[in-house]
């Protein structure tokens, strides 16, 4: 609503520079008239702008294919994302790893799978819980970190029964980097994402990802190099990826090392900030 109203007002007043940023489309998982209406709103906003900023190359291509915007008005900064990742904040931290594991009574040798973000259906958290429940063992735990916006904790317990000590619901945190440092694998089985900033933040801490093979995420994860991708909604594929990561420590560490190298090289927030500065310098007269 904010984007639509702002663009309408700016267009009516002939504001010379009108910028909208696309960070994912809510209509992707909708059907019928609701999908049509929400998509048309995006089309209208894109037509009213002078520049459309998109936070990943694959999302830009999707929007071009869907005829939401035109190539000459759409821009992706660097390799994608909006702000990159603060590599001074998100980094390997053995002290934080030890502290978090002690707080939650999880041994240093236990494999921790981490979901961090809003707990909603579209994030695939129910698929993740079901997949994890089928591989529960003493050497694996799953952390859900983030606000529960759709009462997912109750639904998860209804689906899998009492997960006992192996599944932890942390709630909101202002220290996501500590939980990333404590984890071994980030999980993002989302149905829609503009990019997946949480993936490169975890990567900067040396944590590989298991994530959906959808536009946006495919720019954040290089399959087989910085993590493992699976088809969205595919519980068995998620389970297979989790088992692979849990049983193959060497693979897990290799993917994590490569993920950190890529995050530092391609997604440093300092470089992304400079992209924004350059953009405004070139376009404000």
PDB file of C-alpha atoms in Angstrom:
ATOM      1  CA  UNK A   1       0.000   0.000   0.000  1.00  0.00           C
ATOM      2  CA  UNK A   2       2.776   2.404   0.903  1.00  0.00           C
ATOM      3  CA  UNK A   3       4.589   1.786  -2.369  1.00  0.00           C
ATOM      4  CA  UNK A   4       1.437   2.195  -4.443  1.00  0.00           C
ATOM      5  CA  UNK A   5       0.281   5.390  -2.717  1.00  0.00           C
ATOM      6  CA  UNK A   6       3.762   6.919  -2.800  1.00  0.00           C
ATOM      7  CA  UNK A   7       4.195   6.225  -6.520  1.00  0.00           C
ATOM      8  CA  UNK A   8       0.716   7.520  -7.372  1.00  0.00           C
ATOM      9  CA  UNK A   9       1.292  10.735  -5.424  1.00  0.00           C
ATOM     10  CA  UNK A  10       4.786  11.232  -6.860  1.00  0.00           C
ATOM     11  CA  UNK A  11       3.581  10.615 -10.434  1.00  0.00           C
ATOM     12  CA  UNK A  12       0.637  13.031 -10.042  1.00  0.00           C
ATOM     13  CA  UNK A  13       2.964  15.728  -8.699  1.00  0.00           C
ATOM     14  CA  UNK A  14       5.559  14.998 -11.415  1.00  0.00           C
ATOM     15  CA  UNK A  15       8.352  14.253  -8.970  1.00  0.00           C
ATOM     16  CA  UNK A  16      11.317  13.739 -11.337  1.00  0.00           C
ATOM     17  CA  UNK A  17      12.915  10.746  -9.567  1.00  0.00           C
ATOM     18  CA  UNK A  18      10.491   7.975  -8.527  1.00  0.00           C
ATOM     19  CA  UNK A  19      12.046   4.791  -7.167  1.00  0.00           C
ATOM     20  CA  UNK A  20      10.362   1.601  -6.003  1.00  0.00           C
ATOM     21  CA  UNK A  21      12.230  -1.385  -4.577  1.00  0.00           C
ATOM     22  CA  UNK A  22      10.966  -4.916  -5.249  1.00  0.00           C
ATOM     23  CA  UNK A  23      11.927  -7.402  -2.526  1.00  0.00           C
ATOM     24  CA  UNK A  24       9.567 -10.275  -3.324  1.00  0.00           C
ATOM     25  CA  UNK A  25       6.033 -10.743  -4.587  1.00  0.00           C
ATOM     26  CA  UNK A  26       3.155 -11.786  -2.321  1.00  0.00           C
ATOM     27  CA  UNK A  27       1.098 -12.859  -5.340  1.00  0.00           C
ATOM     28  CA  UNK A  28       3.489 -15.656  -6.332  1.00  0.00           C
ATOM     29  CA  UNK A  29       1.824 -18.127  -3.968  1.00  0.00           C
ATOM     30  CA  UNK A  30      -1.717 -16.873  -4.647  1.00  0.00           C
ATOM     31  CA  UNK A  31      -4.210 -18.106  -7.257  1.00  0.00           C
ATOM     32  CA  UNK A  32      -7.170 -16.775  -9.180  1.00  0.00           C
ATOM     33  CA  UNK A  33      -8.422 -13.209  -8.885  1.00  0.00           C
ATOM     34  CA  UNK A  34      -6.310 -12.466  -5.797  1.00  0.00           C
ATOM     35  CA  UNK A  35      -3.123 -13.252  -7.719  1.00  0.00           C
ATOM     36  CA  UNK A  36      -4.313 -11.184 -10.690  1.00  0.00           C
ATOM     37  CA  UNK A  37      -5.190  -8.161  -8.556  1.00  0.00           C
ATOM     38  CA  UNK A  38      -1.961  -8.151  -6.539  1.00  0.00           C
ATOM     39  CA  UNK A  39       0.113  -8.618  -9.666  1.00  0.00           C
ATOM     40  CA  UNK A  40      -1.647  -5.688 -11.363  1.00  0.00           C
ATOM     41  CA  UNK A  41      -0.754  -3.485  -8.397  1.00  0.00           C
ATOM     42  CA  UNK A  42       2.921  -4.364  -8.926  1.00  0.00           C
ATOM     43  CA  UNK A  43       2.537  -3.637 -12.651  1.00  0.00           C
ATOM     44  CA  UNK A  44       0.995  -0.258 -11.889  1.00  0.00           C
ATOM     45  CA  UNK A  45       3.739   0.680  -9.424  1.00  0.00           C
ATOM     46  CA  UNK A  46       6.438  -0.342 -11.893  1.00  0.00           C
ATOM     47  CA  UNK A  47       4.838   1.781 -14.621  1.00  0.00           C
ATOM     48  CA  UNK A  48       4.714   4.875 -12.393  1.00  0.00           C
ATOM     49  CA  UNK A  49       8.398   4.803 -11.465  1.00  0.00           C
ATOM     50  CA  UNK A  50      11.469   6.141 -13.164  1.00  0.00           C
ATOM     51  CA  UNK A  51      13.606   3.346 -11.656  1.00  0.00           C
ATOM     52  CA  UNK A  52      12.740  -0.102 -10.285  1.00  0.00           C
ATOM     53  CA  UNK A  53      15.345  -1.548  -7.946  1.00  0.00           C
ATOM     54  CA  UNK A  54      15.228  -5.337  -7.538  1.00  0.00           C
ATOM     55  CA  UNK A  55      17.130  -7.256  -4.879  1.00  0.00           C
ATOM     56  CA  UNK A  56      18.186 -10.268  -6.969  1.00  0.00           C
ATOM     57  CA  UNK A  57      18.958 -11.058 -10.636  1.00  0.00           C
ATOM     58  CA  UNK A  58      16.568 -14.029 -10.733  1.00  0.00           C
ATOM     59  CA  UNK A  59      13.726 -11.947  -9.280  1.00  0.00           C
ATOM     60  CA  UNK A  60      14.350  -9.304 -11.926  1.00  0.00           C
ATOM     61  CA  UNK A  61      14.183 -11.946 -14.647  1.00  0.00           C
ATOM     62  CA  UNK A  62      10.960 -13.324 -13.170  1.00  0.00           C
ATOM     63  CA  UNK A  63       9.379  -9.859 -13.187  1.00  0.00           C
ATOM     64  CA  UNK A  64      10.497  -9.290 -16.767  1.00  0.00           C
ATOM     65  CA  UNK A  65       9.090 -12.659 -17.839  1.00  0.00           C
ATOM     66  CA  UNK A  66       5.809 -11.799 -16.102  1.00  0.00           C
ATOM     67  CA  UNK A  67       5.812  -8.421 -17.906  1.00  0.00           C
ATOM     68  CA  UNK A  68       5.616  -6.522 -14.616  1.00  0.00           C
ATOM     69  CA  UNK A  69       8.410  -4.125 -15.600  1.00  0.00           C
ATOM     70  CA  UNK A  70      10.648  -3.138 -18.495  1.00  0.00           C
ATOM     71  CA  UNK A  71      14.378  -3.963 -18.732  1.00  0.00           C
ATOM     72  CA  UNK A  72      15.484  -0.337 -19.153  1.00  0.00           C
ATOM     73  CA  UNK A  73      13.877   0.682 -15.828  1.00  0.00           C
ATOM     74  CA  UNK A  74      15.015  -2.259 -13.675  1.00  0.00           C
ATOM     75  CA  UNK A  75      18.293  -2.456 -11.776  1.00  0.00           C
ATOM     76  CA  UNK A  76      20.015  -4.991  -9.490  1.00  0.00           C
ATOM     77  CA  UNK A  77      22.932  -3.690  -7.435  1.00  0.00           C
ATOM     78  CA  UNK A  78      26.077  -5.841  -7.555  1.00  0.00           C
ATOM     79  CA  UNK A  79      25.230  -9.540  -6.997  1.00  0.00           C
ATOM     80  CA  UNK A  80      21.916  -8.856  -5.278  1.00  0.00           C
ATOM     81  CA  UNK A  81      20.363  -8.085  -1.872  1.00  0.00           C
ATOM     82  CA  UNK A  82      19.362  -4.671  -0.567  1.00  0.00           C
ATOM     83  CA  UNK A  83      22.058  -3.960   1.978  1.00  0.00           C
ATOM     84  CA  UNK A  84      24.488  -6.866   1.725  1.00  0.00           C
ATOM     85  CA  UNK A  85      25.864  -8.338   4.938  1.00  0.00           C
ATOM     86  CA  UNK A  86      27.859  -6.689   7.712  1.00  0.00           C
ATOM     87  CA  UNK A  87      30.863  -8.981   7.776  1.00  0.00           C
ATOM     88  CA  UNK A  88      32.158  -7.382  10.963  1.00  0.00           C
ATOM     89  CA  UNK A  89      28.953  -8.436  12.760  1.00  0.00           C
ATOM     90  CA  UNK A  90      28.245 -11.756  11.031  1.00  0.00           C
ATOM     91  CA  UNK A  91      31.341 -13.898  11.401  1.00  0.00           C
ATOM     92  CA  UNK A  92      32.426 -17.163  13.039  1.00  0.00           C
ATOM     93  CA  UNK A  93      32.251 -16.752  16.819  1.00  0.00           C
ATOM     94  CA  UNK A  94      33.272 -19.679  19.006  1.00  0.00           C
ATOM     95  CA  UNK A  95      32.344 -17.859  22.219  1.00  0.00           C
ATOM     96  CA  UNK A  96      28.787 -17.199  21.021  1.00  0.00           C
ATOM     97  CA  UNK A  97      28.552 -20.781  19.784  1.00  0.00           C
ATOM     98  CA  UNK A  98      29.493 -22.123  23.175  1.00  0.00           C
ATOM     99  CA  UNK A  99      27.225 -19.706  25.089  1.00  0.00           C
ATOM    100  CA  UNK A 100      24.080 -20.445  23.043  1.00  0.00           C
ATOM    101  CA  UNK A 101      24.617 -24.190  23.213  1.00  0.00           C
ATOM    102  CA  UNK A 102      25.148 -24.052  26.965  1.00  0.00           C
ATOM    103  CA  UNK A 103      21.988 -21.963  27.445  1.00  0.00           C
ATOM    104  CA  UNK A 104      19.912 -24.528  25.538  1.00  0.00           C
ATOM    105  CA  UNK A 105      21.750 -27.574  26.898  1.00  0.00           C
ATOM    106  CA  UNK A 106      22.994 -28.721  23.475  1.00  0.00           C
ATOM    107  CA  UNK A 107      26.405 -30.357  23.284  1.00  0.00           C
ATOM    108  CA  UNK A 108      29.159 -28.972  21.094  1.00  0.00           C
ATOM    109  CA  UNK A 109      29.085 -32.112  18.899  1.00  0.00           C
ATOM    110  CA  UNK A 110      25.360 -31.968  18.183  1.00  0.00           C
ATOM    111  CA  UNK A 111      24.271 -30.845  14.700  1.00  0.00           C
ATOM    112  CA  UNK A 112      22.068 -27.752  14.950  1.00  0.00           C
ATOM    113  CA  UNK A 113      19.703 -26.880  12.116  1.00  0.00           C
ATOM    114  CA  UNK A 114      18.532 -23.281  12.280  1.00  0.00           C
ATOM    115  CA  UNK A 115      15.507 -21.490  10.873  1.00  0.00           C
ATOM    116  CA  UNK A 116      15.633 -17.759  11.494  1.00  0.00           C
ATOM    117  CA  UNK A 117      12.952 -15.334  10.372  1.00  0.00           C
ATOM    118  CA  UNK A 118       9.196 -14.872  10.578  1.00  0.00           C
ATOM    119  CA  UNK A 119       7.395 -18.125  11.358  1.00  0.00           C
ATOM    120  CA  UNK A 120       4.754 -18.275   8.609  1.00  0.00           C
ATOM    121  CA  UNK A 121       3.360 -20.884   6.202  1.00  0.00           C
ATOM    122  CA  UNK A 122       5.027 -19.238   3.208  1.00  0.00           C
ATOM    123  CA  UNK A 123       8.420 -19.694   4.873  1.00  0.00           C
ATOM    124  CA  UNK A 124       7.892 -23.464   4.743  1.00  0.00           C
ATOM    125  CA  UNK A 125       8.307 -23.975   8.482  1.00  0.00           C
ATOM    126  CA  UNK A 126       5.725 -26.783   8.593  1.00  0.00           C
ATOM    127  CA  UNK A 127       7.612 -28.690   5.882  1.00  0.00           C
ATOM    128  CA  UNK A 128      10.844 -28.198   7.812  1.00  0.00           C
ATOM    129  CA  UNK A 129       9.345 -29.442  11.080  1.00  0.00           C
ATOM    130  CA  UNK A 130       7.911 -32.565   9.451  1.00  0.00           C
ATOM    131  CA  UNK A 131      11.207 -33.318   7.680  1.00  0.00           C
ATOM    132  CA  UNK A 132      13.219 -32.838  10.860  1.00  0.00           C
ATOM    133  CA  UNK A 133      10.803 -34.908  12.927  1.00  0.00           C
ATOM    134  CA  UNK A 134      11.491 -37.888  10.701  1.00  0.00           C
ATOM    135  CA  UNK A 135      15.250 -37.749  11.401  1.00  0.00           C
ATOM    136  CA  UNK A 136      15.166 -36.815  15.099  1.00  0.00           C
ATOM    137  CA  UNK A 137      18.105 -38.311  16.922  1.00  0.00           C
ATOM    138  CA  UNK A 138      20.262 -37.401  19.870  1.00  0.00           C
ATOM    139  CA  UNK A 139      22.821 -35.750  17.618  1.00  0.00           C
ATOM    140  CA  UNK A 140      20.488 -33.249  15.881  1.00  0.00           C
ATOM    141  CA  UNK A 141      18.446 -30.279  17.086  1.00  0.00           C
ATOM    142  CA  UNK A 142      16.303 -27.707  15.282  1.00  0.00           C
ATOM    143  CA  UNK A 143      16.087 -24.070  16.372  1.00  0.00           C
ATOM    144  CA  UNK A 144      13.217 -21.816  15.278  1.00  0.00           C
ATOM    145  CA  UNK A 145      14.307 -18.219  15.887  1.00  0.00           C
ATOM    146  CA  UNK A 146      11.951 -15.349  15.097  1.00  0.00           C
ATOM    147  CA  UNK A 147       8.448 -14.017  15.757  1.00  0.00           C
ATOM    148  CA  UNK A 148       5.621 -16.538  15.399  1.00  0.00           C
ATOM    149  CA  UNK A 149       3.244 -14.536  13.198  1.00  0.00           C
ATOM    150  CA  UNK A 150       0.779 -17.326  12.360  1.00  0.00           C
ATOM    151  CA  UNK A 151       0.752 -19.503  15.481  1.00  0.00           C
ATOM    152  CA  UNK A 152       3.093 -21.974  13.814  1.00  0.00           C
ATOM    153  CA  UNK A 153       4.368 -23.429  17.072  1.00  0.00           C
ATOM    154  CA  UNK A 154       0.921 -24.813  17.877  1.00  0.00           C
ATOM    155  CA  UNK A 155       0.507 -26.188  14.346  1.00  0.00           C
ATOM    156  CA  UNK A 156       3.939 -27.789  14.406  1.00  0.00           C
ATOM    157  CA  UNK A 157       3.208 -29.532  17.689  1.00  0.00           C
ATOM    158  CA  UNK A 158      -0.132 -30.674  16.282  1.00  0.00           C
ATOM    159  CA  UNK A 159       1.596 -32.118  13.200  1.00  0.00           C
ATOM    160  CA  UNK A 160       4.581 -33.820  14.800  1.00  0.00           C
ATOM    161  CA  UNK A 161       3.435 -34.341  18.379  1.00  0.00           C
ATOM    162  CA  UNK A 162       5.648 -33.278  21.229  1.00  0.00           C
ATOM    163  CA  UNK A 163       9.101 -32.640  19.722  1.00  0.00           C
ATOM    164  CA  UNK A 164      10.615 -32.803  23.199  1.00  0.00           C
ATOM    165  CA  UNK A 165      14.117 -31.514  23.713  1.00  0.00           C
ATOM    166  CA  UNK A 166      15.132 -31.662  20.047  1.00  0.00           C
ATOM    167  CA  UNK A 167      13.084 -28.717  18.771  1.00  0.00           C
ATOM    168  CA  UNK A 168      13.494 -25.230  20.253  1.00  0.00           C
ATOM    169  CA  UNK A 169      11.273 -22.169  19.740  1.00  0.00           C
ATOM    170  CA  UNK A 170      13.383 -19.136  20.606  1.00  0.00           C
ATOM    171  CA  UNK A 171      11.140 -16.253  19.540  1.00  0.00           C
ATOM    172  CA  UNK A 172      12.419 -12.824  18.542  1.00  0.00           C
ATOM    173  CA  UNK A 173      16.080 -11.977  19.023  1.00  0.00           C
ATOM    174  CA  UNK A 174      18.138  -8.874  18.373  1.00  0.00           C
ATOM    175  CA  UNK A 175      21.262 -11.065  18.187  1.00  0.00           C
ATOM    176  CA  UNK A 176      20.662 -13.298  15.165  1.00  0.00           C
ATOM    177  CA  UNK A 177      24.402 -13.531  14.591  1.00  0.00           C
ATOM    178  CA  UNK A 178      24.814 -15.458  17.881  1.00  0.00           C
ATOM    179  CA  UNK A 179      22.352 -18.157  16.828  1.00  0.00           C
ATOM    180  CA  UNK A 180      23.960 -18.354  13.398  1.00  0.00           C
ATOM    181  CA  UNK A 181      27.368 -18.783  15.007  1.00  0.00           C
ATOM    182  CA  UNK A 182      25.933 -21.576  17.169  1.00  0.00           C
ATOM    183  CA  UNK A 183      24.342 -23.413  14.240  1.00  0.00           C
ATOM    184  CA  UNK A 184      25.736 -25.887  11.740  1.00  0.00           C
ATOM    185  CA  UNK A 185      23.166 -25.485   8.945  1.00  0.00           C
ATOM    186  CA  UNK A 186      20.664 -22.757   8.071  1.00  0.00           C
ATOM    187  CA  UNK A 187      17.311 -23.931   6.691  1.00  0.00           C
ATOM    188  CA  UNK A 188      15.110 -21.739   4.481  1.00  0.00           C
ATOM    189  CA  UNK A 189      12.418 -23.918   2.839  1.00  0.00           C
ATOM    190  CA  UNK A 190      10.484 -20.844   1.707  1.00  0.00           C
ATOM    191  CA  UNK A 191       7.855 -20.729  -1.047  1.00  0.00           C
ATOM    192  CA  UNK A 192       8.709 -17.152  -2.052  1.00  0.00           C
ATOM    193  CA  UNK A 193      11.679 -14.857  -1.438  1.00  0.00           C
ATOM    194  CA  UNK A 194      13.040 -11.764  -3.105  1.00  0.00           C
ATOM    195  CA  UNK A 195      16.579 -12.731  -2.159  1.00  0.00           C
ATOM    196  CA  UNK A 196      17.051 -14.343   1.251  1.00  0.00           C
ATOM    197  CA  UNK A 197      19.352 -12.039   3.190  1.00  0.00           C
ATOM    198  CA  UNK A 198      19.405 -14.476   6.101  1.00  0.00           C
ATOM    199  CA  UNK A 199      21.263 -16.924   3.839  1.00  0.00           C
ATOM    200  CA  UNK A 200      24.229 -14.626   3.216  1.00  0.00           C
ATOM    201  CA  UNK A 201      24.276 -13.523   6.862  1.00  0.00           C
ATOM    202  CA  UNK A 202      24.590 -17.175   7.895  1.00  0.00           C
ATOM    203  CA  UNK A 203      27.116 -17.743   5.123  1.00  0.00           C
ATOM    204  CA  UNK A 204      29.275 -14.949   6.527  1.00  0.00           C
ATOM    205  CA  UNK A 205      29.374 -16.838   9.840  1.00  0.00           C
ATOM    206  CA  UNK A 206      30.551 -19.944   7.972  1.00  0.00           C
ATOM    207  CA  UNK A 207      27.170 -21.712   7.991  1.00  0.00           C
ATOM    208  CA  UNK A 208      25.908 -23.399   4.783  1.00  0.00           C
ATOM    209  CA  UNK A 209      22.237 -23.457   3.808  1.00  0.00           C
ATOM    210  CA  UNK A 210      19.528 -25.913   2.902  1.00  0.00           C
ATOM    211  CA  UNK A 211      16.985 -23.908   0.930  1.00  0.00           C
ATOM    212  CA  UNK A 212      14.243 -23.931  -1.700  1.00  0.00           C
ATOM    213  CA  UNK A 213      15.148 -23.802  -5.366  1.00  0.00           C
ATOM    214  CA  UNK A 214      13.122 -20.683  -6.140  1.00  0.00           C
ATOM    215  CA  UNK A 215      13.963 -17.308  -7.649  1.00  0.00           C
ATOM    216  CA  UNK A 216      15.742 -15.071  -5.184  1.00  0.00           C
ATOM    217  CA  UNK A 217      17.197 -17.900  -3.137  1.00  0.00           C
ATOM    218  CA  UNK A 218      19.061 -19.272  -6.160  1.00  0.00           C
ATOM    219  CA  UNK A 219      21.100 -16.052  -6.091  1.00  0.00           C
ATOM    220  CA  UNK A 220      21.872 -16.432  -2.379  1.00  0.00           C
ATOM    221  CA  UNK A 221      22.827 -20.146  -2.503  1.00  0.00           C
ATOM    222  CA  UNK A 222      25.103 -21.826  -5.037  1.00  0.00           C
ATOM    223  CA  UNK A 223      23.822 -25.404  -5.061  1.00  0.00           C
ATOM    224  CA  UNK A 224      26.535 -27.886  -4.126  1.00  0.00           C
ATOM    225  CA  UNK A 225      29.030 -25.118  -3.344  1.00  0.00           C
ATOM    226  CA  UNK A 226      27.583 -22.955  -0.538  1.00  0.00           C
ATOM    227  CA  UNK A 227      24.585 -25.125   0.350  1.00  0.00           C
ATOM    228  CA  UNK A 228      22.016 -27.597  -0.918  1.00  0.00           C
ATOM    229  CA  UNK A 229      18.826 -26.688  -2.783  1.00  0.00           C
ATOM    230  CA  UNK A 230      15.552 -28.632  -2.872  1.00  0.00           C
ATOM    231  CA  UNK A 231      12.216 -28.135  -4.572  1.00  0.00           C
ATOM    232  CA  UNK A 232       9.705 -26.103  -2.537  1.00  0.00           C
ATOM    233  CA  UNK A 233       7.054 -28.114  -0.632  1.00  0.00           C
ATOM    234  CA  UNK A 234       9.152 -31.306  -1.001  1.00  0.00           C
ATOM    235  CA  UNK A 235       9.425 -32.694   2.538  1.00  0.00           C
ATOM    236  CA  UNK A 236      11.323 -35.794   1.430  1.00  0.00           C
ATOM    237  CA  UNK A 237      13.924 -33.679  -0.360  1.00  0.00           C
ATOM    238  CA  UNK A 238      14.345 -31.491   2.730  1.00  0.00           C
ATOM    239  CA  UNK A 239      14.780 -34.622   4.821  1.00  0.00           C
ATOM    240  CA  UNK A 240      17.399 -35.967   2.415  1.00  0.00           C
ATOM    241  CA  UNK A 241      19.363 -32.692   2.515  1.00  0.00           C
ATOM    242  CA  UNK A 242      19.232 -32.632   6.325  1.00  0.00           C
ATOM    243  CA  UNK A 243      20.445 -36.215   6.571  1.00  0.00           C
ATOM    244  CA  UNK A 244      23.257 -35.474   4.136  1.00  0.00           C
ATOM    245  CA  UNK A 245      24.404 -32.480   6.170  1.00  0.00           C
ATOM    246  CA  UNK A 246      24.037 -34.294   9.487  1.00  0.00           C
ATOM    247  CA  UNK A 247      25.919 -37.430   8.399  1.00  0.00           C
ATOM    248  CA  UNK A 248      28.664 -35.755   6.365  1.00  0.00           C
ATOM    249  CA  UNK A 249      30.572 -33.337   8.563  1.00  0.00           C
ATOM    250  CA  UNK A 250      33.319 -32.847   5.966  1.00  0.00           C
ATOM    251  CA  UNK A 251      30.759 -31.727   3.384  1.00  0.00           C
ATOM    252  CA  UNK A 252      29.103 -29.421   5.889  1.00  0.00           C
ATOM    253  CA  UNK A 253      32.379 -27.736   6.765  1.00  0.00           C
ATOM    254  CA  UNK A 254      33.461 -27.432   3.131  1.00  0.00           C
ATOM    255  CA  UNK A 255      30.169 -25.807   2.108  1.00  0.00           C
ATOM    256  CA  UNK A 256      30.370 -23.480   5.102  1.00  0.00           C
ATOM    257  CA  UNK A 257      33.904 -22.360   4.260  1.00  0.00           C
ATOM    258  CA  UNK A 258      32.947 -21.719   0.641  1.00  0.00           C
ATOM    259  CA  UNK A 259      29.795 -19.883   1.723  1.00  0.00           C
ATOM    260  CA  UNK A 260      31.817 -17.520   3.902  1.00  0.00           C
ATOM    261  CA  UNK A 261      34.345 -16.803   1.141  1.00  0.00           C
ATOM    262  CA  UNK A 262      31.511 -15.931  -1.256  1.00  0.00           C
ATOM    263  CA  UNK A 263      29.647 -13.785   1.291  1.00  0.00           C
ATOM    264  CA  UNK A 264      32.753 -11.741   2.062  1.00  0.00           C
ATOM    265  CA  UNK A 265      33.722 -11.390  -1.604  1.00  0.00           C
ATOM    266  CA  UNK A 266      30.327 -10.671  -3.182  1.00  0.00           C
ATOM    267  CA  UNK A 267      27.983  -9.347  -0.471  1.00  0.00           C
ATOM    268  CA  UNK A 268      30.008  -7.051   1.783  1.00  0.00           C
ATOM    269  CA  UNK A 269      27.627  -4.305   2.965  1.00  0.00           C
ATOM    270  CA  UNK A 270      30.307  -1.659   2.402  1.00  0.00           C
ATOM    271  CA  UNK A 271      30.327  -2.421  -1.311  1.00  0.00           C
ATOM    272  CA  UNK A 272      26.525  -2.450  -1.430  1.00  0.00           C
ATOM    273  CA  UNK A 273      26.357   0.926   0.331  1.00  0.00           C
ATOM    274  CA  UNK A 274      28.695   2.324  -2.297  1.00  0.00           C
ATOM    275  CA  UNK A 275      26.351   1.025  -5.013  1.00  0.00           C
ATOM    276  CA  UNK A 276      23.504   3.029  -3.455  1.00  0.00           C
ATOM    277  CA  UNK A 277      25.673   6.145  -3.192  1.00  0.00           C
ATOM    278  CA  UNK A 278      26.745   5.823  -6.830  1.00  0.00           C
ATOM    279  CA  UNK A 279      23.160   5.346  -7.955  1.00  0.00           C
ATOM    280  CA  UNK A 280      21.948   8.534  -6.277  1.00  0.00           C
ATOM    281  CA  UNK A 281      24.968  10.526  -7.458  1.00  0.00           C
ATOM    282  CA  UNK A 282      24.230   9.536 -11.041  1.00  0.00           C
ATOM    283  CA  UNK A 283      20.517  10.227 -10.880  1.00  0.00           C
ATOM    284  CA  UNK A 284      20.097  13.321  -8.718  1.00  0.00           C
ATOM    285  CA  UNK A 285      20.758  16.502 -10.673  1.00  0.00           C
TER     286      UNK A 285
END
